[in-house]
XYZ file of C-alpha atoms in Angstrom:
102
model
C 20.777 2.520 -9.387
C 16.858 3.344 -8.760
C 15.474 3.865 -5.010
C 15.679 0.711 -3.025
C 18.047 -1.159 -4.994
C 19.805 -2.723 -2.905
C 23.414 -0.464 -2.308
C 26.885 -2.230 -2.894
C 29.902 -0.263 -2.662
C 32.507 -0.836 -5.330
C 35.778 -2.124 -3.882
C 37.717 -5.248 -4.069
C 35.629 -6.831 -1.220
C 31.451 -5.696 -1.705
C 29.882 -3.739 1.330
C 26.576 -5.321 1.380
C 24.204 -2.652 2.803
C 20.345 -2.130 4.791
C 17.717 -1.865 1.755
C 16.191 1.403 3.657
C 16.279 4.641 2.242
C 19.560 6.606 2.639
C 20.210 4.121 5.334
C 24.567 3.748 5.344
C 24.270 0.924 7.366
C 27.412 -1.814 7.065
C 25.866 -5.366 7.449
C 29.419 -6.838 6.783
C 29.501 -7.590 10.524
C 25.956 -7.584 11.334
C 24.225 -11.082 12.261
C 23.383 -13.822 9.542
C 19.827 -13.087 9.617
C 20.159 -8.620 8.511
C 22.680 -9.812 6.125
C 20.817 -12.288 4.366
C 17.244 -10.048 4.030
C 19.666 -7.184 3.501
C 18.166 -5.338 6.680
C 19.875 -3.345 9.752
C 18.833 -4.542 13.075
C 17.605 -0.544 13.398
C 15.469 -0.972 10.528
C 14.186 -4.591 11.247
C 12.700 -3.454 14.306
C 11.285 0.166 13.049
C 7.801 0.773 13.252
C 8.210 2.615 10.044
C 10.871 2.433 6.943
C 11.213 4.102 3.863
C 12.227 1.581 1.246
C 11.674 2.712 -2.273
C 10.129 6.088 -1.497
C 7.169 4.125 0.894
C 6.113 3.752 4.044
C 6.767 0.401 4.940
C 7.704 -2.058 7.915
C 9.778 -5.060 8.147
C 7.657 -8.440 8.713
C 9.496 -10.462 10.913
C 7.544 -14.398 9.434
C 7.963 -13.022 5.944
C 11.485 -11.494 6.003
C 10.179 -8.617 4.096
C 9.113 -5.189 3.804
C 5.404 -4.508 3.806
C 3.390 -1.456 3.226
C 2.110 -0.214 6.332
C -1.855 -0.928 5.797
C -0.860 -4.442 5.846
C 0.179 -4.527 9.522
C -2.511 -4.279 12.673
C -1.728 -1.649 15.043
C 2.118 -1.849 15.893
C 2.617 -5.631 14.914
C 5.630 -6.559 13.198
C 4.101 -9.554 11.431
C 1.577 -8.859 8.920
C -1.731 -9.946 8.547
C -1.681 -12.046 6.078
C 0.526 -14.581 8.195
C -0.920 -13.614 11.822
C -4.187 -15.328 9.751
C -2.069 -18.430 8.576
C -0.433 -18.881 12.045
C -3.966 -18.264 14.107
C -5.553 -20.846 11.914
C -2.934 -23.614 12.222
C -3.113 -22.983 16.040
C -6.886 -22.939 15.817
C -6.354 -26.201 13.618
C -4.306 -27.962 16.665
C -5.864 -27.206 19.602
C -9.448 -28.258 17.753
C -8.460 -31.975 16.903
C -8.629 -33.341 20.276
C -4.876 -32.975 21.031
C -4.963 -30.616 23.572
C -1.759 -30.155 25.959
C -3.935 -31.520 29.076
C -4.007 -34.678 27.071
C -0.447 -35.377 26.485
């Protein structure tokens, strides 16, 4: 298995675990959302990860790791959909249909 693979555990019943490095964590009773991106709440939330042998960080609109140079500052979305989600706000509040209005 190479470096960030993600880790089963053979048995009769899979152990699915957290993509991180040398991370052990079980996600068998973790929350829907960490066991379907195959990420620990720990590691979700972690400023910085080592998956595959890199610095990375979890992107909370993509559901996936990033390098870190595609963050700004400590955000945990990265900027390529910050820019998507500023511009359909920009998009919105530009046409006239401002929340006053409604």
């Amino acid at each position: 298995m190479e470096m960030g693979d993600v880790k089963r555990i053979a048995s009769s019943s899979s152990i699915l675990c957290c993509q991180a490095d040398n991370c052990t964590a079980d996600l068998t009773d973790a929350k829907k959302y960490h066991r379907r991106h195959k990420v620990c709440e720990f590691h979700a939330k972690a400023p910085v990860v080592i998956v595959s042998g890199l610095q990375q960080r979890f992107c909370q609109q993509c559901s996936k790791f990033h390098e870190l140079p595609q963050f700004d500052d400590t955000k945990r979305s990265c900027r390529l959909r910050l820019a998507g989600h500023n511009e359909r706000r920009r998009r919105t509040t530009g046409e006239g249909t401002s929340r006053e209005n409604r």
